[in-house]
mmCIF file of C-alpha atoms in Angstrom:
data_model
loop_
_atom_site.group_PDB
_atom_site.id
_atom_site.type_symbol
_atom_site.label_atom_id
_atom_site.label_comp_id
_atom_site.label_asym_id
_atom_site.label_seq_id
_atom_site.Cartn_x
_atom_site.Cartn_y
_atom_site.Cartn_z
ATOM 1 C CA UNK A 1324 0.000 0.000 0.000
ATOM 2 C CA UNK A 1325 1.212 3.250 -0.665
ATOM 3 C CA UNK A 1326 1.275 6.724 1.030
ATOM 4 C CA UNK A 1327 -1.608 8.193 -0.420
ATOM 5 C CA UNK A 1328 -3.480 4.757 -0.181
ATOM 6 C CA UNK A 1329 -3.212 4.038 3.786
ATOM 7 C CA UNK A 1330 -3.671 8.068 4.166
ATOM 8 C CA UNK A 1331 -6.885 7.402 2.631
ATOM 9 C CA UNK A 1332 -9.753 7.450 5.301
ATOM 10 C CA UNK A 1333 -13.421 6.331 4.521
ATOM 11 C CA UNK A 1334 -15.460 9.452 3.682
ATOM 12 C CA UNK A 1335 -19.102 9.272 3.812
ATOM 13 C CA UNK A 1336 -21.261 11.437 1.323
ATOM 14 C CA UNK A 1337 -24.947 12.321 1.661
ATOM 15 C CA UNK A 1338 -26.509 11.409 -1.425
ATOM 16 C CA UNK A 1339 -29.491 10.178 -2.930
ATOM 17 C CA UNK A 1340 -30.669 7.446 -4.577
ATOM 18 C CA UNK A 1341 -30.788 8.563 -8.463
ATOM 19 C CA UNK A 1342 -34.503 7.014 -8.554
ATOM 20 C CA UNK A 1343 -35.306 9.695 -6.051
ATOM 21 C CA UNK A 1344 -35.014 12.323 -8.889
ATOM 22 C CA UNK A 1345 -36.857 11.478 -12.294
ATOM 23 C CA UNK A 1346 -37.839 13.154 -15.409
ATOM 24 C CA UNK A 1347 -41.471 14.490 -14.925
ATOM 25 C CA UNK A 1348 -41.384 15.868 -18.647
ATOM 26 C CA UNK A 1349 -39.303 15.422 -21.985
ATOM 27 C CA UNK A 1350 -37.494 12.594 -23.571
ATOM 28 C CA UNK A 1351 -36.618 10.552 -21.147
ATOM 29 C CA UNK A 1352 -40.199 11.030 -18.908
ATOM 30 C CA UNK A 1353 -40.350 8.825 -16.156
ATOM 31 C CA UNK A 1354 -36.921 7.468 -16.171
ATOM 32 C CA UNK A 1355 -34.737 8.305 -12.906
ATOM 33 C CA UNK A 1356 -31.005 10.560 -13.386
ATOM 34 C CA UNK A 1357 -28.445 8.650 -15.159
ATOM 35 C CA UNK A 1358 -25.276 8.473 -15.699
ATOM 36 C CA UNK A 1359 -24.011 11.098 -18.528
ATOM 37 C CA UNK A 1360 -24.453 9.185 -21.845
ATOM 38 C CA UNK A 1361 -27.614 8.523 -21.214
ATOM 39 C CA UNK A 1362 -28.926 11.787 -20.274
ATOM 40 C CA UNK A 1363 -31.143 13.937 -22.407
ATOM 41 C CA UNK A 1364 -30.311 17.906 -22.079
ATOM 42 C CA UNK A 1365 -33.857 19.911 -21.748
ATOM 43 C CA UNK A 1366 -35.449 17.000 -19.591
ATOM 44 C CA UNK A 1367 -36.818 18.689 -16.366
ATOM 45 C CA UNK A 1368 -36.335 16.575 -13.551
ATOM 46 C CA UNK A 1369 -37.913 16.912 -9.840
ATOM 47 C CA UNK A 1370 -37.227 15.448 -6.643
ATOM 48 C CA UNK A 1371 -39.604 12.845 -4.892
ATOM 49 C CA UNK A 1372 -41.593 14.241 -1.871
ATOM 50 C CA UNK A 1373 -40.378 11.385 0.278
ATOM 51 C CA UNK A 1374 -36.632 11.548 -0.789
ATOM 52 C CA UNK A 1375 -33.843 11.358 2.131
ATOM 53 C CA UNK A 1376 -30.029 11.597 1.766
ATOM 54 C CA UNK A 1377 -28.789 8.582 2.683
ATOM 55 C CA UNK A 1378 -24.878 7.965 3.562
ATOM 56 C CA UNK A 1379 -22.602 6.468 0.955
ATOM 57 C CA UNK A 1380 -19.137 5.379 2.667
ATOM 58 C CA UNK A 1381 -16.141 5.411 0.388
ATOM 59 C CA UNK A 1382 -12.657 4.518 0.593
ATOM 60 C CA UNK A 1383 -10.239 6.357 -1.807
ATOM 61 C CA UNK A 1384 -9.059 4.121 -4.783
ATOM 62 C CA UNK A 1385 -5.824 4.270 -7.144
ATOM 63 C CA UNK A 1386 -7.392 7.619 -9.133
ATOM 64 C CA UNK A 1387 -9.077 10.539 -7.888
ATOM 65 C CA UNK A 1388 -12.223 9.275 -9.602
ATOM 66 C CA UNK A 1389 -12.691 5.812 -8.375
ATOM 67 C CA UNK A 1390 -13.700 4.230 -5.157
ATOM 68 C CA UNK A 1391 -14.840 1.424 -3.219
ATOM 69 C CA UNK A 1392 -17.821 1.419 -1.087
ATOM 70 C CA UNK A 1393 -16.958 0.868 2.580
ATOM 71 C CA UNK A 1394 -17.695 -1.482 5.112
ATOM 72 C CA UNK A 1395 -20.594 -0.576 7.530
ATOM 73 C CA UNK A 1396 -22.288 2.397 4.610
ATOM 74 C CA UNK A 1397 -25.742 2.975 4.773
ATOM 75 C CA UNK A 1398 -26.216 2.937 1.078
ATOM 76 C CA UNK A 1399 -24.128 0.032 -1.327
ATOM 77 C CA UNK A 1400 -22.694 -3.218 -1.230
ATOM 78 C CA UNK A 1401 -19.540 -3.506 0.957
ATOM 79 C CA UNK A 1402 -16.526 -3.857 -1.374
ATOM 80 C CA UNK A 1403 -18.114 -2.492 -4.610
ATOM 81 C CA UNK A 1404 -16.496 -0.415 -6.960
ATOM 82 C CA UNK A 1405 -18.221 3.560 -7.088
ATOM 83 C CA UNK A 1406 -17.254 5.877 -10.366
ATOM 84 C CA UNK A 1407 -16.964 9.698 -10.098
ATOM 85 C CA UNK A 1408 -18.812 10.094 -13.825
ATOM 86 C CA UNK A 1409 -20.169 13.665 -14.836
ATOM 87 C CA UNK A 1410 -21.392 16.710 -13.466
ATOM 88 C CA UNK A 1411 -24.443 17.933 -14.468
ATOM 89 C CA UNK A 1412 -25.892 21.328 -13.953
ATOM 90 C CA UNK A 1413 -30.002 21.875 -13.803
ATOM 91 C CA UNK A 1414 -31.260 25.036 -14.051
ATOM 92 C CA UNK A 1415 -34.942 26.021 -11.648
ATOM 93 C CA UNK A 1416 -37.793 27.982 -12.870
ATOM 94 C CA UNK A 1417 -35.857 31.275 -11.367
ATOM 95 C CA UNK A 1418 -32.891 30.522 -13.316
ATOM 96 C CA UNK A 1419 -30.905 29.627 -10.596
ATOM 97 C CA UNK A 1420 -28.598 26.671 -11.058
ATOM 98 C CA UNK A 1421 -27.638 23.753 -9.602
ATOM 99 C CA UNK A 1422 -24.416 21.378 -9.512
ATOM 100 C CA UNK A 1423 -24.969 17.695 -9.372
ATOM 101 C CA UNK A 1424 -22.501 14.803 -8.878
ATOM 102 C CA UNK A 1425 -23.294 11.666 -10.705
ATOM 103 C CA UNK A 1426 -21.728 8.310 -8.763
ATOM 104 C CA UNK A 1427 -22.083 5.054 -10.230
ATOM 105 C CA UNK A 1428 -22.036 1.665 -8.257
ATOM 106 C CA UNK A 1429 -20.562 -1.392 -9.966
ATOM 107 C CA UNK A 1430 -21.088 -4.914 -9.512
ATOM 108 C CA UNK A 1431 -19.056 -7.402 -11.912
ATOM 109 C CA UNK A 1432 -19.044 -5.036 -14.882
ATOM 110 C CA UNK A 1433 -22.628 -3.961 -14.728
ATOM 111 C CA UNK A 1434 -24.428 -0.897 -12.776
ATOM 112 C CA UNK A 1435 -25.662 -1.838 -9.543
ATOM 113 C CA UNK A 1436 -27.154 1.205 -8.683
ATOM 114 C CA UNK A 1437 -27.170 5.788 -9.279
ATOM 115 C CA UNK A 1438 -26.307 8.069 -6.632
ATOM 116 C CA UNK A 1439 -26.707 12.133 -6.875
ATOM 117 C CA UNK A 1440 -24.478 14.367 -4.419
ATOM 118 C CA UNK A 1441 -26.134 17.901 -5.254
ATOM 119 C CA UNK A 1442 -23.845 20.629 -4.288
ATOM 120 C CA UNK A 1443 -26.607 22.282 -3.561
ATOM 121 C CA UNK A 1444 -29.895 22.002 -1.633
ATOM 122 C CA UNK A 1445 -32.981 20.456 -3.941
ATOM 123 C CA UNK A 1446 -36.049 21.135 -2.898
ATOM 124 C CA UNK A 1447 -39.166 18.800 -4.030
ATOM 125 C CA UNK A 1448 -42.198 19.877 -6.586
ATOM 126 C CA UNK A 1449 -39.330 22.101 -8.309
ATOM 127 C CA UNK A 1450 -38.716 21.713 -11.767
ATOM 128 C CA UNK A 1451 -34.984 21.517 -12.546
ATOM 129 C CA UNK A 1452 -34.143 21.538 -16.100
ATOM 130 C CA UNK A 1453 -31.301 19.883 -17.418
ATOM 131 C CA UNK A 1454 -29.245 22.384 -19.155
ATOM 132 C CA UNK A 1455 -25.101 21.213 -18.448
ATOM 133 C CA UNK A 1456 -23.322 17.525 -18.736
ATOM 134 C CA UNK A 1457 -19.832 17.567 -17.986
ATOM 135 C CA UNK A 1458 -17.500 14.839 -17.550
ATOM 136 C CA UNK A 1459 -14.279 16.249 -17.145
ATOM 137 C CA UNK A 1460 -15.405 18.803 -14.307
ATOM 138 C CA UNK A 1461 -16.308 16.390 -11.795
ATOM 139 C CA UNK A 1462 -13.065 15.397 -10.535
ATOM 140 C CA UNK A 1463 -12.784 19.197 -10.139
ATOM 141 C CA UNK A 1464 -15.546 20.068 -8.273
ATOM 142 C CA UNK A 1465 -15.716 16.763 -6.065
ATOM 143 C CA UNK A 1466 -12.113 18.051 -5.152
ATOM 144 C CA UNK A 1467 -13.357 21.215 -4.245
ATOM 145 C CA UNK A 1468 -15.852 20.625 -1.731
ATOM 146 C CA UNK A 1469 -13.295 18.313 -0.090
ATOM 147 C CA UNK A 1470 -10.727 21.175 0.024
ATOM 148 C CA UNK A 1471 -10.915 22.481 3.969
ATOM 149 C CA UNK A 1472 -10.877 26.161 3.675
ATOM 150 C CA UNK A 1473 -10.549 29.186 6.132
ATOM 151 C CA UNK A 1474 -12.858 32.409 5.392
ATOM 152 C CA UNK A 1475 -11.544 35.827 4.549
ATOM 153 C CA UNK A 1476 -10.882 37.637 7.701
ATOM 154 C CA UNK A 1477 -9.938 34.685 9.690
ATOM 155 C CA UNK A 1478 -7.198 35.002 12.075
ATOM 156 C CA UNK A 1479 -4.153 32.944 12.052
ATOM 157 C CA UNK A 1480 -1.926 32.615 14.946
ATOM 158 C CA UNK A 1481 1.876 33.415 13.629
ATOM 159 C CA UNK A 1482 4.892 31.654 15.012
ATOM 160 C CA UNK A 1483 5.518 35.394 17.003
ATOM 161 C CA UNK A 1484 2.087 34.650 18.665
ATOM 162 C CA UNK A 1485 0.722 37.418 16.326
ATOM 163 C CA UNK A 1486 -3.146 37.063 15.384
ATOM 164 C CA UNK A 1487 -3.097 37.450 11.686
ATOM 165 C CA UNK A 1488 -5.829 37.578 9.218
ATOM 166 C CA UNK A 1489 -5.312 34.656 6.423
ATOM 167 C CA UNK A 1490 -5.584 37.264 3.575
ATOM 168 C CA UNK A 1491 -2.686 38.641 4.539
ATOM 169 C CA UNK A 1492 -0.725 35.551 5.007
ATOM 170 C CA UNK A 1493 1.810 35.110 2.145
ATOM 171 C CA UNK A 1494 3.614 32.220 1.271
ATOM 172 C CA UNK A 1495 7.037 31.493 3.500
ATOM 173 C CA UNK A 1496 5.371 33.097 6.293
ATOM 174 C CA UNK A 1497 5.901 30.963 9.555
ATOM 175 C CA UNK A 1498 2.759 29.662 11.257
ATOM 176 C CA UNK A 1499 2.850 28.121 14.652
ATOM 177 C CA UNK A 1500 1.494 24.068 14.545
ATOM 178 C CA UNK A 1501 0.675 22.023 17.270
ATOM 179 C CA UNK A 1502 2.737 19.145 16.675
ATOM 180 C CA UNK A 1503 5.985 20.320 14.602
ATOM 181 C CA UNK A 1504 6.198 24.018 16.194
ATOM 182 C CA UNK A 1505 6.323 27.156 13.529
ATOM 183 C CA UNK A 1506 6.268 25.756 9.869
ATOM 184 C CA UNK A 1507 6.633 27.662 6.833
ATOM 185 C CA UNK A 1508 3.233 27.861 4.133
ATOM 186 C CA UNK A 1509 4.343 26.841 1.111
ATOM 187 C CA UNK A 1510 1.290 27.581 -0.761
ATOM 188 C CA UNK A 1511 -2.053 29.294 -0.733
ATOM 189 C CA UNK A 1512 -5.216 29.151 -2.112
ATOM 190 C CA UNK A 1513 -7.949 31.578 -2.592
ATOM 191 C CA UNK A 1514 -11.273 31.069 -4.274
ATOM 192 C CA UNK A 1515 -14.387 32.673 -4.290
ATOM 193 C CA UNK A 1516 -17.976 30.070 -4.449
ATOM 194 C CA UNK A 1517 -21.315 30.920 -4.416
ATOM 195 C CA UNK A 1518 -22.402 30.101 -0.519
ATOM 196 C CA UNK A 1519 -24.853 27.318 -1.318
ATOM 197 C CA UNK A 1520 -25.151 23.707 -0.130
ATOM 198 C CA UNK A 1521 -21.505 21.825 0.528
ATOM 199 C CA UNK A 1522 -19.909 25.247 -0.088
ATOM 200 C CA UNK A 1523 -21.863 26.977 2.441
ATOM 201 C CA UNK A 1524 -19.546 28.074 5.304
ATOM 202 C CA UNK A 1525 -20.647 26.644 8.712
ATOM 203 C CA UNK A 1526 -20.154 29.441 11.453
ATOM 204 C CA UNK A 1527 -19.097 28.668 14.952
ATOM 205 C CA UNK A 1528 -20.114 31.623 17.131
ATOM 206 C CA UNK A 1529 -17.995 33.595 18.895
ATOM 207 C CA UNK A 1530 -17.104 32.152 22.105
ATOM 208 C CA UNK A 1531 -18.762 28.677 21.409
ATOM 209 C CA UNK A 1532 -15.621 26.650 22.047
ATOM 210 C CA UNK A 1533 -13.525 29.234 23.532
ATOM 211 C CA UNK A 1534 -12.439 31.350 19.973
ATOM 212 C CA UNK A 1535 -11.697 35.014 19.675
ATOM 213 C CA UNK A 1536 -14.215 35.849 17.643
ATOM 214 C CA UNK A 1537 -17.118 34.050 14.653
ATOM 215 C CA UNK A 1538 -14.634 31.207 12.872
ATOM 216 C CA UNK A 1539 -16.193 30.569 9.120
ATOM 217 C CA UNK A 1540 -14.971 27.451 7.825
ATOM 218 C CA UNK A 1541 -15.925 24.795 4.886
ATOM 219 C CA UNK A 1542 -18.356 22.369 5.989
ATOM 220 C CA UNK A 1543 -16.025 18.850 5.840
ATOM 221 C CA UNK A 1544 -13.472 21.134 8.116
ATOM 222 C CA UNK A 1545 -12.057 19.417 10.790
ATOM 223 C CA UNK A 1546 -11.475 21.140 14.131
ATOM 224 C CA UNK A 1547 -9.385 19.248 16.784
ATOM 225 C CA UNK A 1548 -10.558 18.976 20.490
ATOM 226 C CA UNK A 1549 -8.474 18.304 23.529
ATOM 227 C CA UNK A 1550 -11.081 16.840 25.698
ATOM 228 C CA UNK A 1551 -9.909 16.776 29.734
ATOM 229 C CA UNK A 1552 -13.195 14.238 30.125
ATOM 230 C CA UNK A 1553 -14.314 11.692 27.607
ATOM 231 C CA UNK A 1554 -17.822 13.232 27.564
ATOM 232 C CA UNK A 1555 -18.092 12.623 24.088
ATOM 233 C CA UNK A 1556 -17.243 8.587 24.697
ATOM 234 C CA UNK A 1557 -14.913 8.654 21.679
ATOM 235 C CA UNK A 1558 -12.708 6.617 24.263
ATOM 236 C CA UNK A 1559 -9.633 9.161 24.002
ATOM 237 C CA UNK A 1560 -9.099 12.340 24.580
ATOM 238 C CA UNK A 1561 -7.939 13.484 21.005
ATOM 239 C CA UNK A 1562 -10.496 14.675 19.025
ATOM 240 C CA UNK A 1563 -11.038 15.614 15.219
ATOM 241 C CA UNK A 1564 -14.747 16.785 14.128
ATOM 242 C CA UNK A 1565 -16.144 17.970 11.115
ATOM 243 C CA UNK A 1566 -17.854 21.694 11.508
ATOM 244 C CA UNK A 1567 -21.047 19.775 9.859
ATOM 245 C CA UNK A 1568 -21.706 17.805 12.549
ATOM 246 C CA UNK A 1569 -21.802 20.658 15.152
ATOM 247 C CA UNK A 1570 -25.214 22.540 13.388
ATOM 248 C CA UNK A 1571 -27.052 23.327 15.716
ATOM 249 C CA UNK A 1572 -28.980 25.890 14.747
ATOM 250 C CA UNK A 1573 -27.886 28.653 17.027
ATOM 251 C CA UNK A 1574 -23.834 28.640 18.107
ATOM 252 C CA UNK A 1575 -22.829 26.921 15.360
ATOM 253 C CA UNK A 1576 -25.116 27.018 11.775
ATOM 254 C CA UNK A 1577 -24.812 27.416 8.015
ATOM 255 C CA UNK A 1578 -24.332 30.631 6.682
ATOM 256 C CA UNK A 1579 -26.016 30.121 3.388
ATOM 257 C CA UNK A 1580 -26.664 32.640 0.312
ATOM 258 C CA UNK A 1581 -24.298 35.107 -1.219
ATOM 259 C CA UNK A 1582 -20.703 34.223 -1.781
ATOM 260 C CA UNK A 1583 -17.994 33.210 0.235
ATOM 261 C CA UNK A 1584 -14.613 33.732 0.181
ATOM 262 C CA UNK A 1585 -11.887 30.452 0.617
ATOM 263 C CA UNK A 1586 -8.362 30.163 1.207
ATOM 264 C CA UNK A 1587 -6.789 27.183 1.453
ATOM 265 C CA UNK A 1588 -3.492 26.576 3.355
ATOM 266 C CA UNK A 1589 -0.713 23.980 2.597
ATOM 267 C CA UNK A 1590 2.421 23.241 4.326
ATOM 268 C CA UNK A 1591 4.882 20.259 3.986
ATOM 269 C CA UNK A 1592 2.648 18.276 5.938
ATOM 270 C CA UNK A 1593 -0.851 17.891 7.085
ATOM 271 C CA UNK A 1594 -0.619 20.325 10.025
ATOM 272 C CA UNK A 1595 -3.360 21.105 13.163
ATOM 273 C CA UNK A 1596 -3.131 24.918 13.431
ATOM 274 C CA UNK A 1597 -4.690 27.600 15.034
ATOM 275 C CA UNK A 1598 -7.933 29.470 14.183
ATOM 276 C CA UNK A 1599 -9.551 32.495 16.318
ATOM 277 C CA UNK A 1600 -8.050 30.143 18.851
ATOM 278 C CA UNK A 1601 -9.215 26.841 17.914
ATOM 279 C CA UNK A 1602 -6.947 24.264 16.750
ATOM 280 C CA UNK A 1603 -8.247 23.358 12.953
ATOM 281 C CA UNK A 1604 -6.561 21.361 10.103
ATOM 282 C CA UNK A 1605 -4.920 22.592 7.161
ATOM 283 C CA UNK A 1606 -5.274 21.370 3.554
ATOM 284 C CA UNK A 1607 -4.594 17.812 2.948
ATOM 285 C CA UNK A 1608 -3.282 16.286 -0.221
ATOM 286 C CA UNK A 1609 -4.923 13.135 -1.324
ATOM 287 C CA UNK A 1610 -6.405 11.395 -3.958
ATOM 288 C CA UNK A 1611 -9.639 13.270 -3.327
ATOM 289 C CA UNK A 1612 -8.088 17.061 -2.980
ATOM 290 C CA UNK A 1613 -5.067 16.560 -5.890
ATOM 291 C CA UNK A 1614 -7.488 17.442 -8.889
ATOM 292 C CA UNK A 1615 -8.430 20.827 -7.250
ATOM 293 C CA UNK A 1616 -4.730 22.318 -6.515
ATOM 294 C CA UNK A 1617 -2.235 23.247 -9.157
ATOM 295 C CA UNK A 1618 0.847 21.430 -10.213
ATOM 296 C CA UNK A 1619 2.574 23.473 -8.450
ATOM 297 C CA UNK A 1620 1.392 23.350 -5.226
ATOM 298 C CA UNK A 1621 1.458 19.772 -5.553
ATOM 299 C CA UNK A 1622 5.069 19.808 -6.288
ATOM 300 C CA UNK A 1623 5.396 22.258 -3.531
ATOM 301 C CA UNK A 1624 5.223 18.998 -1.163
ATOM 302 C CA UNK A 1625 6.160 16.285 -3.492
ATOM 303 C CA UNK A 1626 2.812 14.158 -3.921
ATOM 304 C CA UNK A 1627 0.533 13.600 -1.261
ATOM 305 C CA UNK A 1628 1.037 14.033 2.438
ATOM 306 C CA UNK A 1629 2.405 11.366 4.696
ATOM 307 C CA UNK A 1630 0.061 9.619 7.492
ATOM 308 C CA UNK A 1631 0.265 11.745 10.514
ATOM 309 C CA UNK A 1632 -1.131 10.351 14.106
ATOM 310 C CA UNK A 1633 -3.566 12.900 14.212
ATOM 311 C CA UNK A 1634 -5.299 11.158 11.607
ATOM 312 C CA UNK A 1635 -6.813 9.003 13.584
ATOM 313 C CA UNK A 1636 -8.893 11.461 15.725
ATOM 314 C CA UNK A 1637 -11.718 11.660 13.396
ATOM 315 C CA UNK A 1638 -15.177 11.081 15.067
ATOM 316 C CA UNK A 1639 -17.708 9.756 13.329
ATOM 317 C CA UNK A 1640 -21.322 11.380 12.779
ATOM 318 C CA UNK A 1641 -23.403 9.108 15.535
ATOM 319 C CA UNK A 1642 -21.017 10.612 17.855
ATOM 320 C CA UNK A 1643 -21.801 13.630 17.221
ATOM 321 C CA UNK A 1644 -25.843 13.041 17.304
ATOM 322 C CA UNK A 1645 -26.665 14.096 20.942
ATOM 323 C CA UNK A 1646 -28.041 17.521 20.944
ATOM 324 C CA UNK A 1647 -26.002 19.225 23.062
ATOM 325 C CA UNK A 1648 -22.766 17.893 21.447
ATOM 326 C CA UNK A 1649 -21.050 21.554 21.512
ATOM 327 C CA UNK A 1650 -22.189 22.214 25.001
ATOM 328 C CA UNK A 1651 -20.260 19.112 25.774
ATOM 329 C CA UNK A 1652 -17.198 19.700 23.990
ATOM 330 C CA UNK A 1653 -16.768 23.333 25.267
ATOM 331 C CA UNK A 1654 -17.190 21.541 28.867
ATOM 332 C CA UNK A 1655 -14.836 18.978 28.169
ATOM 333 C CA UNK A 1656 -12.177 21.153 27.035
ATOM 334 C CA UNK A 1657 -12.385 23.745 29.852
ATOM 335 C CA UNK A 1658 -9.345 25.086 31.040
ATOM 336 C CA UNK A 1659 -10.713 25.816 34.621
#
């Protein structure tokens, strides 16, 4: 197994089933989202009144565009293969538009079953026409939501100690990490996304777990928590949680509508840092993020990242279910 293969942890997608959304008029009437060749452009599509995301687990394959679903996933066969194949863009009655990622399940040659991963929210009784197929974009863009990002006017804690907003961060510039001390950026991203669905920021409130001031991060950002008391029951102290998973509605929600502006940060290695005074990751090349960053940057650290021990903090969603899951992370990570 290589680097980039045992660096490669399961990642679990909300989708739904493709026979969830089906032509209500044109060509292809009736018939449930496909993949891309056999998709009609024009057909209007709408989602089923009863439709749920479901969870698709994945483990990272060989290419950026092929996995294998995951032992213990809600939706799949254990073991099967799962293509990354188009991208499709619908278009509402408003003339707003939508991304949609197509994923294909595979048993023994033959297609097992559709999945959709909308980029953003679909509503049901909408009519979404099909106006955009894309094949060679959906590496891209299922890169992009995977990219953990920091918002414009975040601060950054320096090696010095100094509080300083990312914008002004330039590569070379020494930030401090918790487990290798200050370490130089040696690249950084900006980009600017309409703040919709997976590329919504999720906003942890000032205060909430002990930061500065609001922290804006991408939804699949990981924040690590030192907890003094298990009260989680994650049976260690260590910590990593994705932002999504602490909605609640009031000290930490989505911040949807408008646009939002991203930077990414990359250093030799996948580094915790610090955030309005939480302790967040920074960008992590994988299989999954390498279609989204430049050659450059990739060659900036020489393929993907090595394993680090941190990696093995991540908390899964159940964990995370109780409703006062914050409440008991800012508790169990009290100083006093």
């Amino acid at each position: 197994m290589t680097q980039a293969q045992d660096i490669a942890a399961t990642q679990s997608l909300p989708v739904y089933r493709a026979s969830d959304f089906r032509v209500t008029d044109g060509v292809a009437e009736g018939e449930a989202m496909s993949f891309a060749d056999e998709l009609v452009m024009d057909d209007i599509y709408e989602l089923g009144r009863r439709a749920t995301r479901g969870r698709l687990s994945i483990v990272l394959g060989d290419g950026p565009r092929s996995f294998t679903v995951a032992q213990g996933s809600a939706l799949g066969k254990t073991g099967h293969s799962v293509y990354l194949d188009s991208c499709v863009t619908l278009m509402a009655p408003d003339s707003s538009t939508y991304e949609v990622l197509i994923l294909v399940e595979v048993e023994d040659g033959a297609v097992a079953d559709i999945y959709i991963l909308p980029l953003a929210s679909l509503e049901p009784d909408i009519e979404y026409r099909l106006v955009g197929i894309d094949r060679d974009a959906a590496g891209t863009r299922f890169a992009e939501v995977a990219c953990v990002s920091f918002s414009r006017g975040t601060h950054i804690t320096m090696a010095s100690g100094e509080q300083r907003p990312i914008e002004a961060l330039q590569v070379g510039d020494r930030v401090l990490t918790r487990d290798d001390g200050p370490q130089e950026i040696r690249w950084i991203g900006q980009t600017t996304l309409r703040a919709v669905g997976d590329f919504a920021p999720v906003v942890i409130r000032k205060g909430t777990l002990h930061n500065e001031n609001d922290l804006l991060l991408s939804p699949d950002h990981r924040i690590f928590v030192y907890q003094r008391e298990d009260k989680l029951g994650a049976g260690r102290s260590e910590v990593l949680v994705k932002v999504r998973h602490l909605v609640n509605g009031t000290s930490v929600v989505r911040q949807d509508g408008g646009f939002v502006d991203y930077f990414q940060l990359l250093f030799d290695e996948h580094q915790i840092i610090y955030a309005e005074g939480i302790a967040a990751e920074s960008l992590l090349i994988d299989q999954r993020t390498s279609p989204a960053l430049p050659d450059a940057a990739r060659s900036q650290v020489k393929g993907a990242h090595s394993r680090r021990a941190h990696a093995n903090y991540e908390v899964g969603a159940k964990l995370m279910e109780t409703p006062d899951a914050v409440d008991l992370l800012r508790r169990a990570s009290r100083s006093d």
